[in-house]
Coordinates of C-alpha atoms in Angstrom, one line a residue:
Chain N
M1 CA -98.3 52.7 -45.2
T2 CA -97.4 49.3 -44.1
E3 CA -93.6 49.3 -44.9
H4 CA -91.2 52.2 -44.4
I5 CA -88.3 52.8 -46.8
D6 CA -85.0 51.7 -45.3
I7 CA -82.6 54.3 -44.2
E8 CA -80.0 53.6 -46.9
T9 CA -82.6 54.1 -49.6
L10 CA -83.7 57.4 -48.0
E11 CA -80.1 58.5 -47.7
A12 CA -79.6 57.7 -51.4
L13 CA -82.7 59.7 -52.2
A14 CA -81.4 62.6 -50.1
L15 CA -78.1 62.4 -51.9
E16 CA -79.9 62.1 -55.3
Q17 CA -78.0 58.8 -56.0
L18 CA -81.1 56.7 -56.9
G19 CA -82.0 55.9 -60.4
A20 CA -85.0 57.4 -62.1
T21 CA -87.4 54.5 -61.4
E22 CA -86.2 54.1 -57.7
T23 CA -86.5 57.9 -57.2
Q24 CA -90.0 57.8 -58.5
E25 CA -91.1 55.0 -56.3
A26 CA -89.3 56.4 -53.2
T27 CA -90.8 59.8 -53.8
A28 CA -94.3 58.4 -54.1
H29 CA -93.9 56.5 -50.9
V30 CA -92.5 59.5 -49.1
S31 CA -95.3 61.8 -50.1
A32 CA -97.8 59.4 -48.6
C33 CA -95.8 58.5 -45.4
D34 CA -95.3 61.2 -42.7
E35 CA -92.6 59.2 -41.0
C36 CA -90.5 58.7 -44.0
E37 CA -91.1 62.3 -45.1
R38 CA -89.9 63.6 -41.8
E39 CA -86.8 61.3 -42.0
L40 CA -86.1 62.5 -45.4
E41 CA -86.3 66.2 -44.3
W42 CA -83.8 65.5 -41.6
L43 CA -81.5 63.8 -43.9
R44 CA -81.6 66.7 -46.3
A45 CA -81.2 69.1 -43.4
E46 CA -78.1 67.1 -42.3
R47 CA -76.7 67.2 -45.8
G48 CA -77.4 70.9 -46.1
L49 CA -75.6 71.6 -42.8
M50 CA -72.6 69.5 -43.7
A51 CA -72.3 71.2 -47.1
R52 CA -72.3 74.6 -45.3
R53 CA -69.4 73.8 -43.0
S54 CA -66.2 75.5 -43.7
Q55 CA -63.4 73.4 -45.1
P56 CA -60.2 73.7 -43.1
D57 CA -57.1 74.2 -45.1
V58 CA -54.4 71.6 -45.0
A59 CA -51.3 73.3 -43.4
I60 CA -48.8 74.3 -46.1
N61 CA -46.0 72.5 -44.3
T62 CA -47.8 69.3 -44.0
W63 CA -46.5 67.7 -47.2
P64 CA -42.8 68.6 -46.6
R65 CA -43.2 67.1 -43.1
V66 CA -44.8 63.9 -44.6
V67 CA -41.7 63.6 -46.9
T68 CA -39.4 64.0 -43.9
G69 CA -41.5 61.3 -42.0
M70 CA -41.3 59.0 -45.1
D71 CA -37.5 59.3 -45.1
A72 CA -37.2 58.7 -41.4
T73 CA -39.4 55.6 -41.8
A74 CA -37.2 54.3 -44.6
S75 CA -34.0 54.8 -42.4
R76 CA -35.6 52.9 -39.6
R77 CA -36.5 50.1 -41.9
R78 CA -32.9 49.9 -43.1
L79 CA -31.7 49.8 -39.6
G80 CA -34.4 47.2 -38.7
R81 CA -33.1 44.9 -41.5
W82 CA -29.6 45.4 -40.2
F83 CA -30.6 44.6 -36.6
A84 CA -32.4 41.5 -37.7
F85 CA -29.5 40.4 -39.7
A86 CA -26.8 41.1 -37.1
G87 CA -29.0 39.9 -34.3
S88 CA -29.9 36.6 -35.8
G89 CA -26.4 35.9 -37.1
M90 CA -27.7 34.9 -40.5
L91 CA -25.2 34.6 -43.2
A92 CA -24.9 37.1 -46.0
A93 CA -25.6 35.8 -49.5
A94 CA -22.2 36.5 -50.7
C95 CA -19.1 35.8 -48.7
A96 CA -17.4 39.1 -49.4
A97 CA -14.6 41.1 -48.0
L98 CA -15.2 44.9 -48.1
L99 CA -12.7 47.6 -48.2
L100 CA -13.6 51.1 -47.6
I101 CA -11.8 53.5 -49.9
D102 CA -11.7 57.1 -48.9
T103 CA -12.2 58.9 -52.2
G104 CA -11.8 62.2 -50.7
S105 CA -15.4 63.0 -51.3
Q106 CA -18.1 63.4 -48.7
R107 CA -19.5 60.0 -49.4
P108 CA -17.4 57.0 -48.5
E109 CA -17.4 54.2 -51.0
V110 CA -17.3 50.6 -50.2
A111 CA -15.7 48.4 -52.9
L112 CA -16.0 44.7 -53.2
L113 CA -12.6 43.2 -53.1
F114 CA -13.3 39.6 -53.5
D115 CA -16.2 37.3 -53.6
A116 CA -16.0 33.7 -52.6
S117 CA -18.1 32.6 -55.7
A118 CA -16.0 34.6 -58.1
Q119 CA -12.6 34.2 -59.6
H120 CA -10.2 36.7 -58.1
E121 CA -6.6 37.6 -57.5
P122 CA -5.7 36.6 -54.0
L123 CA -4.9 39.5 -51.7
V124 CA -2.7 37.3 -49.5
D125 CA -1.6 33.8 -49.6
D126 CA -5.1 32.2 -49.6
K127 CA -3.7 28.8 -48.8
D128 CA -3.6 30.1 -45.3
P129 CA -7.2 30.7 -44.2
A130 CA -6.2 32.3 -40.9
A131 CA -4.1 34.9 -42.8
V132 CA -7.0 35.7 -45.2
L133 CA -9.4 36.0 -42.3
A134 CA -7.0 38.2 -40.4
Q135 CA -6.7 40.5 -43.4
A136 CA -10.5 40.6 -44.0
E137 CA -11.1 41.3 -40.3
H138 CA -8.7 44.2 -40.4
E139 CA -10.4 45.6 -43.5
Y140 CA -13.7 45.4 -41.8
D141 CA -12.4 47.2 -38.9
V142 CA -11.1 50.0 -41.0
A143 CA -14.3 50.2 -43.0
L144 CA -16.4 50.1 -39.8
D145 CA -14.4 52.9 -38.1
T146 CA -14.8 55.1 -41.2
L147 CA -18.5 54.5 -41.5
A148 CA -18.9 55.0 -37.8
A149 CA -17.2 58.4 -38.1
A150 CA -19.4 59.4 -41.0
Y151 CA -22.5 58.2 -39.0
D152 CA -21.4 60.2 -35.9
E153 CA -20.9 63.4 -37.9
K154 CA -24.2 63.2 -39.6
R155 CA -26.0 62.0 -36.6
K156 CA -25.0 65.1 -34.7
R157 CA -26.5 67.3 -37.4
L158 CA -29.8 65.4 -37.4
G159 CA -30.1 66.0 -33.6
D160 CA -33.5 65.2 -32.1
E161 CA -34.9 64.0 -35.4
L162 CA -33.8 60.6 -34.4
P163 CA -34.7 59.0 -31.0
P164 CA -31.8 58.3 -28.6
E165 CA -32.5 54.5 -28.7
F166 CA -31.4 54.6 -32.3
D167 CA -27.8 55.1 -31.1
E168 CA -28.2 52.7 -28.3
Q169 CA -29.3 49.9 -30.6
L170 CA -26.3 50.7 -32.8
R171 CA -23.9 50.3 -29.9
T172 CA -25.6 47.1 -28.8
V173 CA -25.3 45.5 -32.2
R174 CA -21.7 46.5 -32.6
G175 CA -20.9 45.2 -29.1
D176 CA -22.7 41.8 -29.9
L177 CA -20.6 41.5 -33.1
A178 CA -17.4 42.1 -31.2
K179 CA -18.4 39.5 -28.6
A180 CA -19.2 37.0 -31.4
R181 CA -15.8 37.6 -32.9
T182 CA -14.0 37.0 -29.6
A183 CA -16.0 33.8 -29.1
A184 CA -15.1 32.5 -32.5
G185 CA -11.5 32.3 -31.4
D186 CA -9.5 30.2 -34.0
D187 CA -12.5 28.4 -35.4
V188 CA -12.3 29.3 -39.1
G189 CA -16.0 28.5 -39.8
A190 CA -17.1 30.6 -36.9
R191 CA -14.8 33.5 -38.0
V192 CA -16.3 33.3 -41.5
A193 CA -19.8 33.4 -40.1
V194 CA -18.9 36.5 -38.0
L195 CA -17.4 38.1 -41.0
D196 CA -20.6 37.6 -42.9
A197 CA -22.5 39.2 -40.1
Y198 CA -20.1 42.2 -40.3
A199 CA -20.7 42.4 -44.0
G200 CA -24.4 42.7 -43.4
Y201 CA -23.7 45.3 -40.7
L202 CA -21.5 47.3 -43.0
H203 CA -24.1 47.3 -45.8
S204 CA -26.8 48.5 -43.5
M205 CA -24.5 51.1 -42.0
Q206 CA -23.7 52.3 -45.4
D207 CA -27.4 52.6 -46.3
T208 CA -28.0 54.4 -43.0
V209 CA -25.3 56.9 -43.7
F210 CA -26.6 57.5 -47.2
G211 CA -30.1 57.9 -45.7
F212 CA -28.8 60.5 -43.3
E213 CA -27.1 62.4 -46.2
E214 CA -30.4 62.5 -48.2
R215 CA -32.2 63.9 -45.2
L216 CA -29.6 66.5 -44.6
R217 CA -29.8 67.8 -48.2
Chain G
M1 CA -69.6 56.9 -51.9
A2 CA -69.8 55.2 -55.2
L3 CA -66.9 56.1 -57.5
Q4 CA -67.1 56.4 -61.2
E5 CA -65.1 53.9 -63.2
S6 CA -62.8 56.6 -64.6
T7 CA -62.1 57.8 -61.0
L8 CA -61.5 54.3 -59.9
A9 CA -59.0 53.8 -62.7
T10 CA -57.2 56.9 -61.7
W11 CA -57.0 55.8 -58.1
R12 CA -55.8 52.3 -59.1
G13 CA -53.1 53.9 -61.3
L14 CA -51.9 56.3 -58.6
V15 CA -51.9 53.7 -55.9
A16 CA -50.0 51.2 -58.1
R17 CA -47.4 53.9 -58.9
A18 CA -47.1 55.0 -55.3
K19 CA -46.6 51.3 -54.3
D20 CA -43.7 51.2 -56.7
G21 CA -42.1 54.1 -55.0
D22 CA -43.3 56.9 -57.1
V23 CA -43.3 59.8 -54.7
Q24 CA -45.2 62.1 -57.2
A25 CA -48.0 59.6 -57.3
F26 CA -48.2 59.6 -53.5
R27 CA -48.2 63.4 -53.6
S28 CA -51.2 63.2 -55.9
I29 CA -52.9 61.0 -53.5
F30 CA -52.1 63.4 -50.7
D31 CA -53.3 66.4 -52.6
R32 CA -56.7 64.7 -53.2
Q33 CA -57.3 63.1 -49.8
A34 CA -55.5 65.3 -47.3
P35 CA -58.4 67.8 -47.1
A36 CA -60.9 65.2 -46.1
V37 CA -58.5 63.6 -43.6
R38 CA -57.7 67.0 -42.1
R39 CA -61.4 67.8 -41.9
L40 CA -62.2 64.6 -40.1
L41 CA -59.3 64.9 -37.7
G42 CA -60.2 68.6 -37.1
D43 CA -63.7 67.4 -36.0
L44 CA -62.1 64.8 -33.7
F45 CA -59.4 66.8 -32.1
R46 CA -61.2 70.2 -32.3
D47 CA -57.7 71.6 -32.2
D48 CA -56.0 72.8 -35.4
A49 CA -52.4 72.1 -34.4
A50 CA -53.2 68.6 -33.2
A51 CA -55.3 68.0 -36.4
D52 CA -52.4 69.2 -38.6
E53 CA -49.9 67.0 -36.8
A54 CA -52.2 64.0 -37.0
T55 CA -52.8 64.5 -40.8
Q56 CA -49.1 64.5 -41.3
E57 CA -48.6 61.3 -39.3
T58 CA -51.6 59.7 -41.1
F59 CA -49.9 60.1 -44.5
V60 CA -46.5 59.0 -43.2
R61 CA -48.1 55.8 -42.0
A62 CA -50.1 55.4 -45.1
H63 CA -47.0 55.6 -47.2
A64 CA -45.3 53.0 -45.0
K65 CA -48.3 50.6 -45.2
L66 CA -49.2 51.2 -48.8
S67 CA -48.5 47.7 -49.8
S68 CA -51.3 46.5 -47.4
L69 CA -53.9 48.5 -49.4
R70 CA -55.6 45.8 -51.6
D71 CA -58.6 47.8 -52.9
P72 CA -57.7 51.2 -54.2
H73 CA -61.3 52.2 -54.3
K74 CA -61.3 51.8 -50.5
L75 CA -58.5 54.3 -50.2
A76 CA -60.6 56.9 -48.4
A77 CA -61.9 54.3 -45.8
W78 CA -58.4 53.0 -45.4
L79 CA -56.9 56.4 -44.8
F80 CA -59.7 57.2 -42.3
G81 CA -58.9 54.0 -40.5
I82 CA -55.3 55.1 -40.1
A83 CA -56.4 58.6 -39.1
R84 CA -58.7 57.1 -36.5
R85 CA -55.7 55.1 -35.0
V86 CA -53.5 58.2 -35.1
W87 CA -56.2 60.2 -33.3
F88 CA -56.7 57.5 -30.8
E89 CA -53.0 57.2 -30.0
Q90 CA -52.4 60.9 -29.8
R91 CA -55.4 61.4 -27.7
R92 CA -54.3 58.7 -25.3
S93 CA -50.8 60.0 -25.1
N94 CA -51.8 63.6 -24.6
R95 CA -54.7 62.9 -22.4
R96 CA -56.5 65.7 -24.2
Q97 CA -59.6 66.8 -22.5
A98 CA -62.6 67.2 -24.6
P99 CA -63.4 70.9 -24.8
E100 CA -66.3 72.0 -22.7
E101 CA -69.3 72.9 -24.6
L102 CA -69.6 76.6 -25.0
A103 CA -72.8 78.2 -24.0
Y104 CA -75.0 78.4 -27.0
Q105 CA -77.5 81.2 -27.2
K106 CA -80.6 80.2 -28.9
P107 CA -81.7 82.8 -31.4
D108 CA -84.9 84.6 -30.5
G109 CA -88.1 84.2 -32.5
Q110 CA -87.4 80.8 -34.1
P111 CA -88.7 80.3 -37.6
G112 CA -89.2 76.7 -38.9
P113 CA -86.4 74.2 -38.2
E114 CA -85.2 73.8 -41.7
A115 CA -85.0 77.5 -42.3
V116 CA -83.1 77.9 -39.0
L117 CA -80.8 75.1 -39.9
L118 CA -79.7 76.9 -42.9
T119 CA -79.1 80.2 -41.3
R120 CA -75.8 81.6 -40.2
E121 CA -76.1 80.2 -36.7
A122 CA -76.3 76.7 -38.2
D123 CA -72.6 76.1 -38.2
S124 CA -72.2 76.9 -34.5
M125 CA -75.3 74.9 -33.6
L126 CA -74.1 71.9 -35.5
D127 CA -70.7 72.2 -34.0
H128 CA -72.1 72.2 -30.5
A129 CA -74.5 69.3 -31.3
L130 CA -71.6 67.2 -32.7
A131 CA -69.5 68.1 -29.7
G132 CA -72.1 66.5 -27.5
L133 CA -71.7 63.1 -29.1
S134 CA -69.2 60.6 -27.8
E135 CA -66.0 60.6 -29.9
Q136 CA -66.6 57.2 -31.6
R137 CA -70.2 58.1 -32.5
R138 CA -69.1 61.5 -33.8
L139 CA -66.6 59.8 -35.9
V140 CA -68.8 57.2 -37.6
L141 CA -71.6 59.8 -38.1
L142 CA -69.2 62.2 -39.7
M143 CA -67.8 59.5 -41.9
R144 CA -71.4 58.8 -43.1
I145 CA -73.0 62.2 -43.4
D146 CA -70.0 64.4 -44.0
H147 CA -67.7 62.2 -46.0
E148 CA -70.5 60.0 -47.4
L149 CA -68.6 56.7 -46.8
G150 CA -70.7 53.6 -47.3
Y151 CA -71.5 51.5 -44.2
E152 CA -69.2 48.8 -45.3
D153 CA -66.3 51.2 -45.7
I154 CA -67.0 52.7 -42.3
A155 CA -67.0 49.2 -40.8
H156 CA -63.6 48.6 -42.5
A157 CA -62.2 51.9 -41.2
M158 CA -63.4 51.3 -37.7
G159 CA -62.8 47.6 -37.5
W160 CA -66.4 47.1 -36.4
S161 CA -69.1 44.8 -37.7
L162 CA -71.6 46.2 -40.2
G163 CA -74.4 45.8 -37.7
K164 CA -72.5 47.9 -35.0
V165 CA -71.8 50.6 -37.5
K166 CA -75.5 50.9 -38.5
N167 CA -76.5 50.8 -34.9
E168 CA -74.0 53.5 -33.8
I169 CA -74.9 55.7 -36.7
H170 CA -78.6 55.4 -36.0
R171 CA -78.0 56.3 -32.3
A172 CA -75.7 59.1 -33.2
R173 CA -78.3 60.5 -35.5
G174 CA -80.9 60.3 -32.9
Q175 CA -78.7 62.2 -30.4
L176 CA -77.8 64.8 -32.9
R177 CA -81.4 65.5 -33.8
A178 CA -82.4 65.7 -30.2
R179 CA -79.7 68.2 -29.6
L180 CA -80.6 70.2 -32.7
Q181 CA -84.3 70.1 -31.7
N182 CA -83.3 71.5 -28.2
Y183 CA -81.7 74.4 -29.9
L184 CA -84.6 74.9 -32.2
G185 CA -87.2 74.6 -29.6
D186 CA -90.2 72.3 -30.2
G187 CA -90.5 73.1 -33.9
Q188 CA -89.9 69.6 -35.0

């Protein structure tokens, strides 16, 4: 024998994965080559040993835990988008004012009151930008407080399922937004930009609270 | 392991649906792949609770990263790659010690090696022989001979070159056989 069969071919022979012609050729070689024959014996023994090993069961609670983990990942992603948005100060696509309406149900609802790109009935005298901004800022505060209360209530029930830094990041972002609002002073453009950041914050907060609700069901 | 075209089509369909957020499709993937992942992790951790936990974490990560899976037919290798990282991270954080090899009592009056390998003691013997391999070598060897992954798939899962995979499997096999021969005496 001048040339041994390569290991992958021998493995395929042991696994009976070769075609008829290749099997015939390989078998002919093996029967005349002690080294390849011994290698093939080992490969077959390995295969036999592996096939005999017991198959551990997948724990019955694995899938429910996977689902819980998937939910937690989705919540973290929503918060991540929120942090990225608030942290970067990027503007929301729509310049919107949000008013939280307490419907009396467990789920707070956020209604779009007006959109800068749409025709709307003015809530206040919109010839005075400062008055419009003041009203929008107030509405944001109300919405934020209500969502924060909903968050706190659900957060307590989730307990250790969420890491403590989750809350820490939340406080930091809200603190940064408050600072940005103070820094904006009477600059209308800056106040609008801050409101946009608040809009993103509220949307993300709403998603997070809804995510908590789903996990608690 | 070569997959039949119909099997491939099934995987493609399941992966596509799971990517679109179909939890039931991901459940089907879990049902089909979790036993192999659990088995591999069990061989790595040699601790049922740790292997169960790592299996769960593997699928949570898999779900989060599903969009990065380009070739559905490489699903098993992709999952094994995630499982390997989970195992590596958990082992590092827990500083788990490799269990000491238990004393293995060689059966008296050895018959031929192949016959012995297929006896009741074989499981224990193989277990001890595998335990003697380094973790990475055990991992690649099991991917090859237990899960029948192709060399390229193993390279993908390990993040190694093809040459390194072949070399490590060759060495692992040599060590495994040497250990099995020790148990068997000089029969081989």
